[in-house]
mmCIF file of C-alpha atoms and ligand atoms in Angstrom:
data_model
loop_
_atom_site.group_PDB
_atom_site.id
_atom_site.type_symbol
_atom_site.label_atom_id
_atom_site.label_comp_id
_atom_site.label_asym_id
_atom_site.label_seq_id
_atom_site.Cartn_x
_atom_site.Cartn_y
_atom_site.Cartn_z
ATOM 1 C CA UNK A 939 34.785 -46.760 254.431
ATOM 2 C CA UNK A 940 34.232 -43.651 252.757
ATOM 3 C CA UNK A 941 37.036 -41.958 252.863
ATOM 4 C CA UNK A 942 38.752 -40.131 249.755
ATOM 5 C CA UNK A 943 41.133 -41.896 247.645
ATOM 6 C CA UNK A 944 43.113 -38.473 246.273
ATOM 7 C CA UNK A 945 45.344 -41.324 244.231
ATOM 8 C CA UNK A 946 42.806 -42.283 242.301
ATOM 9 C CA UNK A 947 42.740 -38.534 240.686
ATOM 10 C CA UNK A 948 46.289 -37.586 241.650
ATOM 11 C CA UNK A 949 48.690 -39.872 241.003
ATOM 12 C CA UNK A 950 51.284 -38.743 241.784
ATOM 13 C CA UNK A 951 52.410 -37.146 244.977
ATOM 14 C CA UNK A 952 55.198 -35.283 244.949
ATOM 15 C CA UNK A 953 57.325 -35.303 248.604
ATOM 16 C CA UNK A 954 58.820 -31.809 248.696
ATOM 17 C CA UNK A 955 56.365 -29.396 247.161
ATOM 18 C CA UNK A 956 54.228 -27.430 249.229
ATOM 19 C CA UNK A 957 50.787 -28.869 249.929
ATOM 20 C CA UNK A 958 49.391 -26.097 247.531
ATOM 21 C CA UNK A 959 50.956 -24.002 245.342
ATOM 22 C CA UNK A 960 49.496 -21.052 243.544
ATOM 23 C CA UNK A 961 51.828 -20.053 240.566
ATOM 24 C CA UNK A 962 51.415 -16.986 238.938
ATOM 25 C CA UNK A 963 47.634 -16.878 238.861
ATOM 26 C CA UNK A 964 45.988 -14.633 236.986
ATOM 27 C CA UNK A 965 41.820 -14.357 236.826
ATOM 28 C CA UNK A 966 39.981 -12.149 234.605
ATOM 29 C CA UNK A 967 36.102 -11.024 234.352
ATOM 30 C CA UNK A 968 35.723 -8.866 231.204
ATOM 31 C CA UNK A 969 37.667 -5.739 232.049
ATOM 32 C CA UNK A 970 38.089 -6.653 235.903
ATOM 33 C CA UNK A 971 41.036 -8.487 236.638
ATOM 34 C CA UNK A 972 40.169 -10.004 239.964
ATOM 35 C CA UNK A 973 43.746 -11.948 240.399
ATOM 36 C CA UNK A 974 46.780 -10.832 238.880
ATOM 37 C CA UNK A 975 50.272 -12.965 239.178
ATOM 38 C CA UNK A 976 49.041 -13.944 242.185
ATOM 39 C CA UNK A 977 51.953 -16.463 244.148
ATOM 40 C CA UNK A 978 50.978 -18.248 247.440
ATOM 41 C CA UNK A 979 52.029 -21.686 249.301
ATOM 42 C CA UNK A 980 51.156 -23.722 252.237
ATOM 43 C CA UNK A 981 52.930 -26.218 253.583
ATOM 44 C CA UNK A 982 52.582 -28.909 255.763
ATOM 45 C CA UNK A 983 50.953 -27.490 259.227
ATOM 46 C CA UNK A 984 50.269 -24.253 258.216
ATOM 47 C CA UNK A 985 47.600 -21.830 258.870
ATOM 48 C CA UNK A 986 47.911 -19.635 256.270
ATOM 49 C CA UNK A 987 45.844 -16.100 256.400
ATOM 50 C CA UNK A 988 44.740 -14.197 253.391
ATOM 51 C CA UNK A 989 43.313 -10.599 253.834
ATOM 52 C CA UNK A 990 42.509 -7.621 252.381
ATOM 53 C CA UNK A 991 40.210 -4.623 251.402
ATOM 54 C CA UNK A 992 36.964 -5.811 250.180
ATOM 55 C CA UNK A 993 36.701 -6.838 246.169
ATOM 56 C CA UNK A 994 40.788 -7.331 246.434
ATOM 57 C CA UNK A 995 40.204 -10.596 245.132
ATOM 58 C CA UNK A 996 40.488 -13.398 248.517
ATOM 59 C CA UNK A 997 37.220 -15.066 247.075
ATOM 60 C CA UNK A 998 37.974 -15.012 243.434
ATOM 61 C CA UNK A 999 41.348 -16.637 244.915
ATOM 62 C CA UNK A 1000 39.193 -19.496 247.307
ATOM 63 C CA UNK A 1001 36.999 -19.873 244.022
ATOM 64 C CA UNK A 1002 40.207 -20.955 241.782
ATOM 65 C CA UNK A 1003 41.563 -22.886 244.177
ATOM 66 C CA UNK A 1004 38.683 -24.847 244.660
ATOM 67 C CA UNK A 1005 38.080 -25.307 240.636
ATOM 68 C CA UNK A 1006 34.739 -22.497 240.815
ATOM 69 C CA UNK A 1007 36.365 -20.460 238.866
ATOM 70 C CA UNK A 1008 39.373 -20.678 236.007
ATOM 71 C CA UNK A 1009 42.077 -18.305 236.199
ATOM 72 C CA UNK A 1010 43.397 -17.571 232.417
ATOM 73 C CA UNK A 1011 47.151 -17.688 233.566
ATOM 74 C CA UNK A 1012 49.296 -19.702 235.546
ATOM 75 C CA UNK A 1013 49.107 -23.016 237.453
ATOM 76 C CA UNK A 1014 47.935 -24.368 241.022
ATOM 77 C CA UNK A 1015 48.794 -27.317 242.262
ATOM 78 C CA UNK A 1016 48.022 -29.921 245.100
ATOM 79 C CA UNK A 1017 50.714 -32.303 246.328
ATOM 80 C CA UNK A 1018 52.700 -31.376 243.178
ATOM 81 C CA UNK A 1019 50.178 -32.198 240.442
ATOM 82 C CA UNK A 1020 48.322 -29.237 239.012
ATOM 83 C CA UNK A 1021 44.862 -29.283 239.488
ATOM 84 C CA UNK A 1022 43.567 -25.646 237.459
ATOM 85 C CA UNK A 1023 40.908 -26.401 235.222
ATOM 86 C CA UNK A 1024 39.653 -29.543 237.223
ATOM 87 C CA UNK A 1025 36.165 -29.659 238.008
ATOM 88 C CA UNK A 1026 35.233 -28.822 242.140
ATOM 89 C CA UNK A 1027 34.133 -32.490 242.748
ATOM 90 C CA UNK A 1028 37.366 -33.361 241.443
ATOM 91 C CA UNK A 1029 39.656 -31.068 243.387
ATOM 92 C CA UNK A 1030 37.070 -31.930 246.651
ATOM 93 C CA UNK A 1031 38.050 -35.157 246.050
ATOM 94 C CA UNK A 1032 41.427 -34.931 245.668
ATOM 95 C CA UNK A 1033 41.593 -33.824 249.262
ATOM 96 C CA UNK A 1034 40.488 -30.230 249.452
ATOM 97 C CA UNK A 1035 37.473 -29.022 251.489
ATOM 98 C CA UNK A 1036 36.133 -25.705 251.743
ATOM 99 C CA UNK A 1037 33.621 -23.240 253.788
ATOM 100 C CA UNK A 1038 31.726 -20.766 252.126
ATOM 101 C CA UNK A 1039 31.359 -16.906 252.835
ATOM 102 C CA UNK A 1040 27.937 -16.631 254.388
ATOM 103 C CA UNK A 1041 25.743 -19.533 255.404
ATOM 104 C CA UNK A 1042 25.584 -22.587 252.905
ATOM 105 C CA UNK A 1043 23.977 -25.598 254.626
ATOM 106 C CA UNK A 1044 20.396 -27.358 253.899
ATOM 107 C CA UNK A 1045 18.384 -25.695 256.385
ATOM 108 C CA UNK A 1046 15.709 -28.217 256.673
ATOM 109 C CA UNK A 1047 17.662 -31.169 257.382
ATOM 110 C CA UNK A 1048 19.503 -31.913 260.963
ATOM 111 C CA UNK A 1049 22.958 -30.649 261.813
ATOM 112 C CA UNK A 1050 23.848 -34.568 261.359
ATOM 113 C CA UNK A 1051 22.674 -34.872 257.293
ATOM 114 C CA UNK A 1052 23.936 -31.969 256.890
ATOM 115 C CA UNK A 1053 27.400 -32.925 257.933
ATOM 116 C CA UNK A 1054 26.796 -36.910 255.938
ATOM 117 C CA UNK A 1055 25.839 -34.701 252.792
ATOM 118 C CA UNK A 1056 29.520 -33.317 252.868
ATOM 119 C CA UNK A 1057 30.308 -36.297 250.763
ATOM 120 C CA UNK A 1058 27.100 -36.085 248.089
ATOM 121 C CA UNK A 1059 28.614 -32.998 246.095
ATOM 122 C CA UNK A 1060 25.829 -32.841 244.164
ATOM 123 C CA UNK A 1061 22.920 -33.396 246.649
ATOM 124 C CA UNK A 1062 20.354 -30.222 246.311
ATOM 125 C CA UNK A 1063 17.137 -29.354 248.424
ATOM 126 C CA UNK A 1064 14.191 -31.146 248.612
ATOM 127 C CA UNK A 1065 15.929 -34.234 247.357
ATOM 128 C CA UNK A 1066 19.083 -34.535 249.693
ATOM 129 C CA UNK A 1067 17.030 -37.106 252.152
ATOM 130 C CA UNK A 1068 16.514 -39.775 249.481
ATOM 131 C CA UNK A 1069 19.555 -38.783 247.817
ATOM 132 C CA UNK A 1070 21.311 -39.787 250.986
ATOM 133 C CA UNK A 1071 19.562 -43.103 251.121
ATOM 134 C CA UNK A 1072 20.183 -43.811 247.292
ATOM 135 C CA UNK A 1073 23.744 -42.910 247.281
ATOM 136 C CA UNK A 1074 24.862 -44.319 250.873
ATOM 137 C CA UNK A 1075 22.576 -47.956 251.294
ATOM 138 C CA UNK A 1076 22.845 -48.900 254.681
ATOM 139 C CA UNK A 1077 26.315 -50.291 255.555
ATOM 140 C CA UNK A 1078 27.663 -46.951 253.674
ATOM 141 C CA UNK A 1079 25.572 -44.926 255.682
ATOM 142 C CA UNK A 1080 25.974 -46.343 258.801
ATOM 143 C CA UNK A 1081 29.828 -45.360 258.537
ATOM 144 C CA UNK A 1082 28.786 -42.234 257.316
ATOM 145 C CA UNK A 1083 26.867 -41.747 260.545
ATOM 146 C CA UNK A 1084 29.391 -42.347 262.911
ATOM 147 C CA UNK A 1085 32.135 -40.065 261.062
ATOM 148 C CA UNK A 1086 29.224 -37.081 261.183
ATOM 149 C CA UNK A 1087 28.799 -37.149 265.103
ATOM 150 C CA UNK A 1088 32.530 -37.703 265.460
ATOM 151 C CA UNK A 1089 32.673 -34.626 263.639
ATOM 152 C CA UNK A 1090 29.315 -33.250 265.805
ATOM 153 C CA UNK A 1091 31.167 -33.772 269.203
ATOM 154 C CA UNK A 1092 34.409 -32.553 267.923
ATOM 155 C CA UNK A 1093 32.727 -29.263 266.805
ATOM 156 C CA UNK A 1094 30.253 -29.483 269.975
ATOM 157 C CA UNK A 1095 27.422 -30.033 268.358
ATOM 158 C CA UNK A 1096 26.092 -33.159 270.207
ATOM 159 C CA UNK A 1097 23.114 -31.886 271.703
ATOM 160 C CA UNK A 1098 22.143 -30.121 268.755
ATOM 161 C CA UNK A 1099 22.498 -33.398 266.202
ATOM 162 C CA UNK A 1100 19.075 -34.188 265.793
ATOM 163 C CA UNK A 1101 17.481 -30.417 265.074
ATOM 164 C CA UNK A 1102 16.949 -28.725 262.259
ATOM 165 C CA UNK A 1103 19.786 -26.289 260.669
ATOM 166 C CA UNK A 1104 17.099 -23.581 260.845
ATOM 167 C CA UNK A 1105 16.429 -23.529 264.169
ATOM 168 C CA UNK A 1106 19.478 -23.183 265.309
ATOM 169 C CA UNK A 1107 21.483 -19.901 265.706
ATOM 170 C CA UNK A 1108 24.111 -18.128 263.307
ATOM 171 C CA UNK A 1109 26.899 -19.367 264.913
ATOM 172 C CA UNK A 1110 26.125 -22.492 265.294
ATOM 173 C CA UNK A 1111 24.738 -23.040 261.411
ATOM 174 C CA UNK A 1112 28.192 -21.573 260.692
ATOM 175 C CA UNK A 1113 29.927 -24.411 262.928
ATOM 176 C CA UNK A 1114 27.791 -27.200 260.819
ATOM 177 C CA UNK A 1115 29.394 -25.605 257.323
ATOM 178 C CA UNK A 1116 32.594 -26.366 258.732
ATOM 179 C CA UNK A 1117 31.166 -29.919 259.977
ATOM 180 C CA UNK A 1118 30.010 -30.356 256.280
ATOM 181 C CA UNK A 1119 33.516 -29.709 255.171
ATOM 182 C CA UNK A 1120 35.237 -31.730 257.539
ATOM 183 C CA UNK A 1121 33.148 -35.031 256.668
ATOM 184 C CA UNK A 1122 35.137 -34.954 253.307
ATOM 185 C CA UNK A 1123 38.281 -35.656 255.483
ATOM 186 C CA UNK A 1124 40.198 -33.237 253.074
ATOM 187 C CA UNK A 1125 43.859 -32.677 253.153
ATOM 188 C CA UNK A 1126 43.608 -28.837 253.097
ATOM 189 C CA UNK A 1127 40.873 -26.830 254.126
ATOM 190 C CA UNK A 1128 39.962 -23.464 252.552
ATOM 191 C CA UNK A 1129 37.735 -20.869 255.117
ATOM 192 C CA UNK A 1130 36.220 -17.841 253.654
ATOM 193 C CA UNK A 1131 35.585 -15.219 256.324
ATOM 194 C CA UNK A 1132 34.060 -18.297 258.984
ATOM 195 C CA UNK A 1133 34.148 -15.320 261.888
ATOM 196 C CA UNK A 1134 31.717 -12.926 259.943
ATOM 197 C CA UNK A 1135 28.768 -12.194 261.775
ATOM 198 C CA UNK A 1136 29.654 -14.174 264.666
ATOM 199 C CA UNK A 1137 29.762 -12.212 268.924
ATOM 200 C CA UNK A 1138 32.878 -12.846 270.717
ATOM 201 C CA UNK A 1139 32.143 -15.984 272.172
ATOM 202 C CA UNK A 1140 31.226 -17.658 269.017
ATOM 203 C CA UNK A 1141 34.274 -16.209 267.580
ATOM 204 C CA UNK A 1142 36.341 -18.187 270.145
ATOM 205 C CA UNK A 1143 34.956 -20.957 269.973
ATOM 206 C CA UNK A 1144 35.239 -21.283 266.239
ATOM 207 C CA UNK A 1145 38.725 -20.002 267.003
ATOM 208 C CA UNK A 1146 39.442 -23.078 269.000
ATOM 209 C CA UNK A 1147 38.448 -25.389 266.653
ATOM 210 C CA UNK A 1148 40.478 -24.205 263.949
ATOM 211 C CA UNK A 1149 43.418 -24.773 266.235
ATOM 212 C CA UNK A 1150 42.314 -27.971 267.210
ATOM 213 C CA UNK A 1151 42.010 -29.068 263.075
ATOM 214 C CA UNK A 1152 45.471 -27.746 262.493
ATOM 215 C CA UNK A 1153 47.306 -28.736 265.211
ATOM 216 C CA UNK A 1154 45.060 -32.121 266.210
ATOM 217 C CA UNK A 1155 43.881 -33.459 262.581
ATOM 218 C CA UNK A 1156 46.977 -32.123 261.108
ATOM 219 C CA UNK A 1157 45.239 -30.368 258.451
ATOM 220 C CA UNK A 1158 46.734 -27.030 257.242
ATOM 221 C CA UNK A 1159 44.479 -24.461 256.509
ATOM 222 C CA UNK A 1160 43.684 -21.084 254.319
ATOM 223 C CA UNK A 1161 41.763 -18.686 255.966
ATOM 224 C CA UNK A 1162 40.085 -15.363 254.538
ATOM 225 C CA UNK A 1163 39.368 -13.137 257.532
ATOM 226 C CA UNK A 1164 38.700 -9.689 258.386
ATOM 227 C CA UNK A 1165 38.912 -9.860 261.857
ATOM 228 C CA UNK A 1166 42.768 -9.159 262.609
ATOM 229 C CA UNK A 1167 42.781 -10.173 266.040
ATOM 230 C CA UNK A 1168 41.604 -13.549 265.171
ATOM 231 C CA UNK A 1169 44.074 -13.201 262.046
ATOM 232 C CA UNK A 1170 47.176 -12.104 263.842
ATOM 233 C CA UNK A 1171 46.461 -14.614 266.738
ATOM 234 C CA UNK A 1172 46.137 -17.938 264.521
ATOM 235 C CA UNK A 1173 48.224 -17.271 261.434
ATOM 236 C CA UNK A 1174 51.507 -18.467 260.940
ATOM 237 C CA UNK A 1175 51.871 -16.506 257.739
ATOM 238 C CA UNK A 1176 49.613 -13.952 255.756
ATOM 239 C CA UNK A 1177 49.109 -12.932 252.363
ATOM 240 C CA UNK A 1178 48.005 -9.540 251.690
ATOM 241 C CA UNK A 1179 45.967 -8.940 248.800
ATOM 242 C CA UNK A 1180 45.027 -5.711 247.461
ATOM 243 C CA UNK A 1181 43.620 -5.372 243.314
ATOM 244 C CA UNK A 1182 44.120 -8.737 243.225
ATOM 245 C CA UNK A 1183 47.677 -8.505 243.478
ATOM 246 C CA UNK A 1184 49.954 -9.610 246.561
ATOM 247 C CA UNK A 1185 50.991 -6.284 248.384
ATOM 248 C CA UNK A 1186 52.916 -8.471 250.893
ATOM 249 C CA UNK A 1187 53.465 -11.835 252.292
ATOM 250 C CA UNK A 1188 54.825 -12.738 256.461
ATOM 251 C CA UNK A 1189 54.361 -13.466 259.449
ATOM 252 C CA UNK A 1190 52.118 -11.225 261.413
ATOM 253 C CA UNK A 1191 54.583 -9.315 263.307
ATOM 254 C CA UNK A 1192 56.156 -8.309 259.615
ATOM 255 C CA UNK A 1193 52.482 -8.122 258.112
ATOM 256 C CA UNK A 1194 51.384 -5.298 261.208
ATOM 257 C CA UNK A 1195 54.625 -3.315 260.885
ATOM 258 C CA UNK A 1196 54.609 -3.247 257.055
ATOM 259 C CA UNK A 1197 54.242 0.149 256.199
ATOM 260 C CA UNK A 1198 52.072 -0.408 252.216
ATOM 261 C CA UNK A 1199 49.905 -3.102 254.155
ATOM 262 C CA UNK A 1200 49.102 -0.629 256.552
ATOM 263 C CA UNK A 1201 48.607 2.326 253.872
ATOM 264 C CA UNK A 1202 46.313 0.226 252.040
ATOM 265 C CA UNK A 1203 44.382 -2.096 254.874
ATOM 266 C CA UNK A 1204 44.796 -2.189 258.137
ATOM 267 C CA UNK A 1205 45.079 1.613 258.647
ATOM 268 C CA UNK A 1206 44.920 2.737 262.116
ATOM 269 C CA UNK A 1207 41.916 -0.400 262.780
ATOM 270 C CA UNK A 1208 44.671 -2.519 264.124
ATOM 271 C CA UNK A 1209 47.892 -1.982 265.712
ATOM 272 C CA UNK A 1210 50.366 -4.902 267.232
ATOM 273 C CA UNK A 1211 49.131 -6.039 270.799
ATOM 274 C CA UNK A 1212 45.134 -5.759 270.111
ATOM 275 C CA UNK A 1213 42.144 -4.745 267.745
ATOM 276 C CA UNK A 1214 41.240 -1.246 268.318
HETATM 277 N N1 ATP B 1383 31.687 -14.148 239.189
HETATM 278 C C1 ATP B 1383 32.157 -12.916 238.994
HETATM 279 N N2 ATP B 1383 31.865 -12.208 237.889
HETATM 280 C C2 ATP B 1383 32.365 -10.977 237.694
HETATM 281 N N3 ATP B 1383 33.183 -10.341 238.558
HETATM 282 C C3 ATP B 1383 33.511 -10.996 239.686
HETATM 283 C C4 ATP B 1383 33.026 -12.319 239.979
HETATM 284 N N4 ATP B 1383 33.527 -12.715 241.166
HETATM 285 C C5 ATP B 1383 34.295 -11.706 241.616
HETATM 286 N N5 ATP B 1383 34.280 -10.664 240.734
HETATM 287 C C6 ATP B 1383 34.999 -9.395 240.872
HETATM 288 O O1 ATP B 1383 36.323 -9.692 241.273
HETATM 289 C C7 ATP B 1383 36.775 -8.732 242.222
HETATM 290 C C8 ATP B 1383 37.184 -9.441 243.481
HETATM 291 O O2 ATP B 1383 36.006 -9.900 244.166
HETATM 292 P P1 ATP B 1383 36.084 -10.901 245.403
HETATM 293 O O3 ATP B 1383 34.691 -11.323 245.713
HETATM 294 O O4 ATP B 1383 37.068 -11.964 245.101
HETATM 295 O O5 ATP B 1383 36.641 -9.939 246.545
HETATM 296 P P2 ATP B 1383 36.860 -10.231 248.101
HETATM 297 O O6 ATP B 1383 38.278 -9.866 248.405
HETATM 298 O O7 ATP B 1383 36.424 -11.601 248.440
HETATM 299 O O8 ATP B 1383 35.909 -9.145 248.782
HETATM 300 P P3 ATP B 1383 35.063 -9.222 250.161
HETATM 301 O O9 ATP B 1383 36.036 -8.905 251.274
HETATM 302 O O10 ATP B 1383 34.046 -8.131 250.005
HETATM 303 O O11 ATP B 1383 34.450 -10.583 250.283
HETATM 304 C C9 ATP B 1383 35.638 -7.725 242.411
HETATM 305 O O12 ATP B 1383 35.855 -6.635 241.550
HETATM 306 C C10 ATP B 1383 34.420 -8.530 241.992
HETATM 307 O O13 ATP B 1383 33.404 -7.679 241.528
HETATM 308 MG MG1 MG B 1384 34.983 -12.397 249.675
#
């Protein structure tokens, strides 16, 4: 089976601390400092939200987590053991999984290799069909096969398995992202902005299966959202950013009502009981 040994790059789990911990970060590009002292945790069963104004710093923050970028200062770790400075395929493989703002799947290939390629982190274009053959064989790949519709008909993507990514609709390329991410059976998921661009019922749907991950798969999750509604409906905590500092940290009935997070984000756009 092919499913990720985090032991063999993190020894060492550590049974109280959080499932990540960001401590302190601090991320700078030249003159811009896109994180600054930045603290955050999830634990077990969480579905931690992180918003803010645009350039406040949520994907600098998804990058460093997920070893694309290396904050200067400070430490974040997984299970207890620090992972900054590790390379992506490293972190990926220690258990985390992400989704990318705006559309990153192989558009050519079906929604099925596109979910199987969630495990070839280094598979790219033109190649990714005989890199799939090369890397998997055949017993590999027939295991590989039946984890990627598992994840198809769990995301509801069974009629669509066979098709091209391209020919299918925002949405639904957005849904096989996720897919992709899910096929590395990760321990944490990270989601940057997965409602953008998606109409209501897309939004639901997505919506549903992020529930269904959490509370079915058990795997908590960090999710970078504008929408509030969405936010404030799935969140059990949220993490305000704003210049790439924390402006506040709650639940969402403290995160609506908190008078700075409302000065500098949420404004009159949302107010407890709806989106306006
Ligand atoms: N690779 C990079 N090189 C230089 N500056 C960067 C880089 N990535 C991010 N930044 C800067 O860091 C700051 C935070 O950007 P970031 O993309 O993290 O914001 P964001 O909160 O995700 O915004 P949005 O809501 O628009 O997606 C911005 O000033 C941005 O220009
Ligand atoms: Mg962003």
């Amino acid at each position: 089976m092919y499913r990720q040994e985090a032991s063999a790059t993190l020894p060492q789990v550590h049974p109280r601390a959080p499932i990540l911990d960001v401590k302190g970060v601090s991320l700078r590009f030249g003159g811009v400092r896109a994180l600054s002292d930045v603290l955050l945790h999830v634990d077990q069963d969480e579905l931690v939200a992180v918003i803010g104004p645009n350039g406040a710093g949520k994907t600098s923050l998804l990058n460093s987590l997920a070893g694309f970028y290396h904050p200067q200062d400070g430490d974040i770790t997984l299970f207890g053991n620090s992972i900054l400075g590790m390379a992506p395929h490293r972190i990926a493989k220690a258990g985390m999984a992400r989704t990318f703002q705006g559309i990153h799947v192989l558009s050519t290939l079906s929604v099925i290799e596109n979910i199987m390629l969630g495990c070839g982190f280094n598979a790219r274009g033109t190649l990714a069909k005989s890199f799939l053959y090369h890397l998997f064989g055949s017993r590999e790949e027939v295991a590989l096969r039946a984890k990627a519709e598992e994840i198809a008909d769990f995301l509801d993507l069974g009629l669509v398995r066979h098709q091209p990514v391209e020919t299918l609709g925002y949405g639904l390329r957005k849904r096989v992202d996720l897919g992709r991410a899910l096929a590395l059976e990760p321990k944490i998921l990270l989601v940057d902005e997965p409602m953008a661009g998606m109409n209501g019922e897309e939004k639901e749907d997505l919506a549903r299966f992020l529930v269904d991950i959490r509370e079915l798969w058990k795997i908590p999750i960090v999710m970078v959202e504008h929408d509030m509604s969405v936010v404030m409906d799935l969140a059990d905590r949220i993490y305000v950013l704003n210049f790439g500092q924390v402006l506040a940290s709650g639940t969402p009935a403290e995160i609506q009502t908190n008078q700075d997070v409302i000065n500098a984000y949420l404004g009159g756009s949302y107010t407890a009981g709806g989106a306006a």
